[in-house]
mmCIF file of C-alpha atoms and ligand atoms in Angstrom:
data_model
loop_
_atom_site.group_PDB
_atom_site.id
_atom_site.type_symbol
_atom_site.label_atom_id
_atom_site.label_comp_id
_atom_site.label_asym_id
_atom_site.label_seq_id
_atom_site.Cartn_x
_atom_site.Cartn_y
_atom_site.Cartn_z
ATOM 1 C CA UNK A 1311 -40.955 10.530 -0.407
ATOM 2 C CA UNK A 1312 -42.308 13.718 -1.568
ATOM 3 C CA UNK A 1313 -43.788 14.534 -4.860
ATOM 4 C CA UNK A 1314 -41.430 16.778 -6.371
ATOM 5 C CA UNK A 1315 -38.355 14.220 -6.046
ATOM 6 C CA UNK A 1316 -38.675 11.457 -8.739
ATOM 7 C CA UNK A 1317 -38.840 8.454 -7.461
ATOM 8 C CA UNK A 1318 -36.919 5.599 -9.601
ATOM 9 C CA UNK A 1319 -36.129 1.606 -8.479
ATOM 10 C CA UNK A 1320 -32.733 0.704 -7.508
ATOM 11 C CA UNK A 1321 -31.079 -0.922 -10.727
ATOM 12 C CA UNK A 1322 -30.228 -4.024 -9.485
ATOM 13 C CA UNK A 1323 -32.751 -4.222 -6.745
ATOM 14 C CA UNK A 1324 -36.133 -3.287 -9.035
ATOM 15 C CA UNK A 1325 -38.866 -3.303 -5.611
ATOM 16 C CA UNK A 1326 -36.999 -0.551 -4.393
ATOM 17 C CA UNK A 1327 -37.316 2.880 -4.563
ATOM 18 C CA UNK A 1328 -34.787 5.297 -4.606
ATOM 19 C CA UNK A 1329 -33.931 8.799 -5.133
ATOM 20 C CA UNK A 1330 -30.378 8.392 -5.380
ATOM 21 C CA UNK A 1331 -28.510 8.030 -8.518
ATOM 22 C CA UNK A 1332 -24.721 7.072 -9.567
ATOM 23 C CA UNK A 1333 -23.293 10.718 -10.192
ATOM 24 C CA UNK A 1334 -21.165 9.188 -12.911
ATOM 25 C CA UNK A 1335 -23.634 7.029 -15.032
ATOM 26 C CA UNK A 1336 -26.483 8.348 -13.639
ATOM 27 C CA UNK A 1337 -27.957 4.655 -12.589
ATOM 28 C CA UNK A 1338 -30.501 4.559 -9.668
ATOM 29 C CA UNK A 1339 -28.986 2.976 -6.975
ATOM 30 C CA UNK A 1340 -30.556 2.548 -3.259
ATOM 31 C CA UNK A 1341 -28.573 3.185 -0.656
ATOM 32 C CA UNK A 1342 -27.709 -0.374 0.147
ATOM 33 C CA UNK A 1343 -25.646 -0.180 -3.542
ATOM 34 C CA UNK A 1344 -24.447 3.658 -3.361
ATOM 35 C CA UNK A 1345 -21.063 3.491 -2.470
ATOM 36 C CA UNK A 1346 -20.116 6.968 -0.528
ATOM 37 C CA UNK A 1347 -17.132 8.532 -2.459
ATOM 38 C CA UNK A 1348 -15.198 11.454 -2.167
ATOM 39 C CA UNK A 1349 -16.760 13.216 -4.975
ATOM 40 C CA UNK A 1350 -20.342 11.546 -4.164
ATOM 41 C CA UNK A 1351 -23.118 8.609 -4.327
ATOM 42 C CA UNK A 1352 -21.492 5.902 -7.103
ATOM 43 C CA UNK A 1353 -22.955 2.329 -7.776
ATOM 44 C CA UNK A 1354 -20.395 -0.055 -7.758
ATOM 45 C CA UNK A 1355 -19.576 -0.918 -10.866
ATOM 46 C CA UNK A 1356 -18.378 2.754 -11.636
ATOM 47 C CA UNK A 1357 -16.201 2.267 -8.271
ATOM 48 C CA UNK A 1358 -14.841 -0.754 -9.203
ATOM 49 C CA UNK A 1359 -13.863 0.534 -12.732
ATOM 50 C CA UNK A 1360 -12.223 3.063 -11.419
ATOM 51 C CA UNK A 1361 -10.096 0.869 -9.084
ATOM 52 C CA UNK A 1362 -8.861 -0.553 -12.201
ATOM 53 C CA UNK A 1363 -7.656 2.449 -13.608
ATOM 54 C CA UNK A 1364 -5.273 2.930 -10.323
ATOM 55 C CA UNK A 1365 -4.512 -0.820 -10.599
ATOM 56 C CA UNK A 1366 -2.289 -1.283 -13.184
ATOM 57 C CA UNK A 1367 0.322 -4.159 -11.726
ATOM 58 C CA UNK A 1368 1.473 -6.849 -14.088
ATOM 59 C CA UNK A 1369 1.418 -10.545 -12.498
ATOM 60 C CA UNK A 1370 5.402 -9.682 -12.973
ATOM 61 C CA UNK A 1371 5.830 -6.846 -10.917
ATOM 62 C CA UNK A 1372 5.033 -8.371 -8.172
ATOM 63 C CA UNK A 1373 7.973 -10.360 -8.529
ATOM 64 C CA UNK A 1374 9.551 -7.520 -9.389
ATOM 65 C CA UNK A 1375 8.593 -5.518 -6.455
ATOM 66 C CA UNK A 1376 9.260 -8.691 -4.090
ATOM 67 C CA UNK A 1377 12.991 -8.797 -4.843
ATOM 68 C CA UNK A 1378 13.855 -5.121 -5.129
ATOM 69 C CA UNK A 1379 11.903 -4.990 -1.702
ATOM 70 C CA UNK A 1380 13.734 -7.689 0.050
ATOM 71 C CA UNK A 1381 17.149 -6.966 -1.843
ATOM 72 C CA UNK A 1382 17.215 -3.557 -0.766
ATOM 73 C CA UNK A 1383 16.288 -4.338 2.798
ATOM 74 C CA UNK A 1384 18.402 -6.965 2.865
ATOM 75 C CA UNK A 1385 21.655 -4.892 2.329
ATOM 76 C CA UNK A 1386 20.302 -1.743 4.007
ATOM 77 C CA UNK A 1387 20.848 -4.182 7.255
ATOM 78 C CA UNK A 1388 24.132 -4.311 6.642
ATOM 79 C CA UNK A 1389 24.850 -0.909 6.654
ATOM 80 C CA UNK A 1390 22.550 -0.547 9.916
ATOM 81 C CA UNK A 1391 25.311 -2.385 11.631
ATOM 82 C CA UNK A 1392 27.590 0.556 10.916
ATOM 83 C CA UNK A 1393 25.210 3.189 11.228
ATOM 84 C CA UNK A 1394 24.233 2.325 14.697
ATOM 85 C CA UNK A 1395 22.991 5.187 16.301
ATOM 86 C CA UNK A 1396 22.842 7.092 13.094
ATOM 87 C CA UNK A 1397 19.739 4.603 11.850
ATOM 88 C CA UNK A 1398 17.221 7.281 13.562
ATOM 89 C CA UNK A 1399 18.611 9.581 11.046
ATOM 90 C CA UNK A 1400 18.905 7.570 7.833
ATOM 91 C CA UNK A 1401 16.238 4.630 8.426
ATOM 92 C CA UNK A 1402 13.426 6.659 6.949
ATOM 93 C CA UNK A 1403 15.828 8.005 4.034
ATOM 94 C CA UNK A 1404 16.836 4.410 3.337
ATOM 95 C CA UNK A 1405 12.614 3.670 3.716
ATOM 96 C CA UNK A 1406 12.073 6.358 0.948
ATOM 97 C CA UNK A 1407 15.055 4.694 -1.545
ATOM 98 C CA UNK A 1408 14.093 1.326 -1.430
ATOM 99 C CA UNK A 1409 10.163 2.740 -2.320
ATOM 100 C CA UNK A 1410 11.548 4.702 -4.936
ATOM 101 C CA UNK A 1411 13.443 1.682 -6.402
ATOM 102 C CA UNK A 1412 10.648 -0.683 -6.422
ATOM 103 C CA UNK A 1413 9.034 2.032 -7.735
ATOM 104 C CA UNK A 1414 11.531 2.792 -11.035
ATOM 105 C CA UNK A 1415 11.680 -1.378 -11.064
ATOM 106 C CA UNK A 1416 8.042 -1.816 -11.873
ATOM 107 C CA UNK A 1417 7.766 1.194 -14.461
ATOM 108 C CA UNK A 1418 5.750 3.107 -12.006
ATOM 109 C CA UNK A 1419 2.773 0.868 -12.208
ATOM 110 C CA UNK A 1420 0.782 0.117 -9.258
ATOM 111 C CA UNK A 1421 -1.728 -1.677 -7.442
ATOM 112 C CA UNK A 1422 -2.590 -1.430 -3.474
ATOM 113 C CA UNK A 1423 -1.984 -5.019 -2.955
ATOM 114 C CA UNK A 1424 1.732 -4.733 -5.024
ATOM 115 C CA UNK A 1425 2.790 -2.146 -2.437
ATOM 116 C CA UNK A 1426 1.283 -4.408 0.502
ATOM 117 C CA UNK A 1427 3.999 -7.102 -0.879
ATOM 118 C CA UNK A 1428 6.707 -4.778 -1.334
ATOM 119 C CA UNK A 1429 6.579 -3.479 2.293
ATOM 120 C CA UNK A 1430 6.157 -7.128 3.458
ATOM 121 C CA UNK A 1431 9.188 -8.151 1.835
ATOM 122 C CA UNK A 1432 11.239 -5.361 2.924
ATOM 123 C CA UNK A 1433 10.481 -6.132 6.441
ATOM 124 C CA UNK A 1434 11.474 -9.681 5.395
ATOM 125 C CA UNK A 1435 14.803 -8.612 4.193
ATOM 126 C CA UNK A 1436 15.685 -7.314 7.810
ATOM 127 C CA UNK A 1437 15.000 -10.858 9.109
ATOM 128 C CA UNK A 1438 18.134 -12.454 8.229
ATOM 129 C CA UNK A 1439 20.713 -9.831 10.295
ATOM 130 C CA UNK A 1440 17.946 -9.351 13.118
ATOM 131 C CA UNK A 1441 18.186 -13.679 13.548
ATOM 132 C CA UNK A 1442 21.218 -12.989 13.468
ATOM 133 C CA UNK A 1443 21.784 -10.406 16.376
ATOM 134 C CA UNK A 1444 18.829 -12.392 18.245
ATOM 135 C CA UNK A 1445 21.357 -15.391 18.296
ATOM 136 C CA UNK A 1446 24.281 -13.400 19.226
ATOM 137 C CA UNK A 1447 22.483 -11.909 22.215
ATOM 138 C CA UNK A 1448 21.545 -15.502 23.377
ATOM 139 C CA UNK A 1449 25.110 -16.180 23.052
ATOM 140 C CA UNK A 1450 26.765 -13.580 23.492
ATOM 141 C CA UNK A 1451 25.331 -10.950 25.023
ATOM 142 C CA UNK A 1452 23.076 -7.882 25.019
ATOM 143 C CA UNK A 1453 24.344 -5.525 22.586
ATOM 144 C CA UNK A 1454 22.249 -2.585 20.848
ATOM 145 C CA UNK A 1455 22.541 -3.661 16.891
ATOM 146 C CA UNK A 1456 19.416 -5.573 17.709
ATOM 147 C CA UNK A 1457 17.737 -2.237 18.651
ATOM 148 C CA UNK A 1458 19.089 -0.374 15.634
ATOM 149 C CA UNK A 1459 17.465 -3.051 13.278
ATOM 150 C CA UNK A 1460 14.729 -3.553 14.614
ATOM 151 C CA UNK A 1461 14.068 0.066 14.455
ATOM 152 C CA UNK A 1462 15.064 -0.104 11.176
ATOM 153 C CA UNK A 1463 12.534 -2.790 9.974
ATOM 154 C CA UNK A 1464 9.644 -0.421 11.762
ATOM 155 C CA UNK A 1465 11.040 2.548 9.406
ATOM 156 C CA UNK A 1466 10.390 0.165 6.459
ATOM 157 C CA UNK A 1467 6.842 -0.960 7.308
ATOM 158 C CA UNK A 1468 5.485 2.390 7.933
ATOM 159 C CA UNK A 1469 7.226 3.968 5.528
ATOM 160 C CA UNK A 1470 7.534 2.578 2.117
ATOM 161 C CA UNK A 1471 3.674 1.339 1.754
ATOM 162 C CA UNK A 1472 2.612 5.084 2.325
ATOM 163 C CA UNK A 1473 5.591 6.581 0.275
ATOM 164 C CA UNK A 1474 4.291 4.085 -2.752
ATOM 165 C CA UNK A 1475 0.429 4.661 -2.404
ATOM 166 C CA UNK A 1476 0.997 8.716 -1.434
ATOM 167 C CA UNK A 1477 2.444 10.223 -4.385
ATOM 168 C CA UNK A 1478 0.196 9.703 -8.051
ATOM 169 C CA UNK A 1479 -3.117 8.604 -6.668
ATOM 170 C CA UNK A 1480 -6.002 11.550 -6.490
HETATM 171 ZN ZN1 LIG B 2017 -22.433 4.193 -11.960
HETATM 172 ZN ZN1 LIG B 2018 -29.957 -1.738 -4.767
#
């Protein structure tokens, strides 16, 4: 420690000294509390009351997002079966609707987790038709349709999380 930098004692650990401080409420912190963000050393209450700006989900939405997700999905399957090799094409466009749906369904409110469920739920919604072709290859046959959903329910899982969390949050 030298003498021109003040020394002060870590706010919530007072044997500690410390020459960092929270650049938002100015709180000495020591390092084990500084929480590295982009814009600097913050305790972590300031952190955490910031995550609750972003996080503004109602218990609701997630119900909300849950159906849209798996509806969506759900039906988008259906129309895999006719798009067949076309799904490279129009997987990720059909990705990017269903996010913008459950998007418009839960008034543009948002929370990490909420998008976590909406993506999980999509993928669930391709389960039904990809049983399906599962049990008509065991019977049946190989045929591709498998290949085109499954393809399809990777589109959805890396797609619609980051097309939810992208846009909005700085
Ligand atoms: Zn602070
Ligand atoms: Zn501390």
């Amino acid at each position: 420690m030298t003498d021109d930098a003040p020394t002060y004692y870590c706010a919530n650990h007072p044997d500690v000294a410390t020459n960092l401080r929270c650049n938002r409420c100015e709180k000495p912190i020591c390092p084990k509390c500084a929480v590295l963000t982009p814009t600097g050393y913050r305790c972590k209450e300031c952190v955490r009351g910031q995550q609750k700006q972003f996080e503004t989900a109602q218990w609701y939405d997630y119900v909300i997002a849950i159906l849209v997700a798996a509806g969506l999905a759900f039906f988008g399957s259906f129309l895999v079966r006719f798009l067949g090799f076309f799904t490279i094409f129009l997987a990720p466009i059909l990705a990017i609707g269903i996010a913008e749906a459950v998007r418009f369904a839960v008034g543009r409110r948002r929370s990490k987790r909420l998008f976590q469920l909406a993506t999980a739920a999509a993928v669930l919604g391709c389960v039904p038709l990809l049983l399906q072709s599962l049990l008509g290859i065991f019977f049946g046959g190989f045929n591709l349709g498998i290949l085109w959903l499954g393809l399809y329910a990777v589109t959805l899982s890396t797609t619609i999380y980051y097309r939810l969390l992208g846009i909005s949050i700085r």
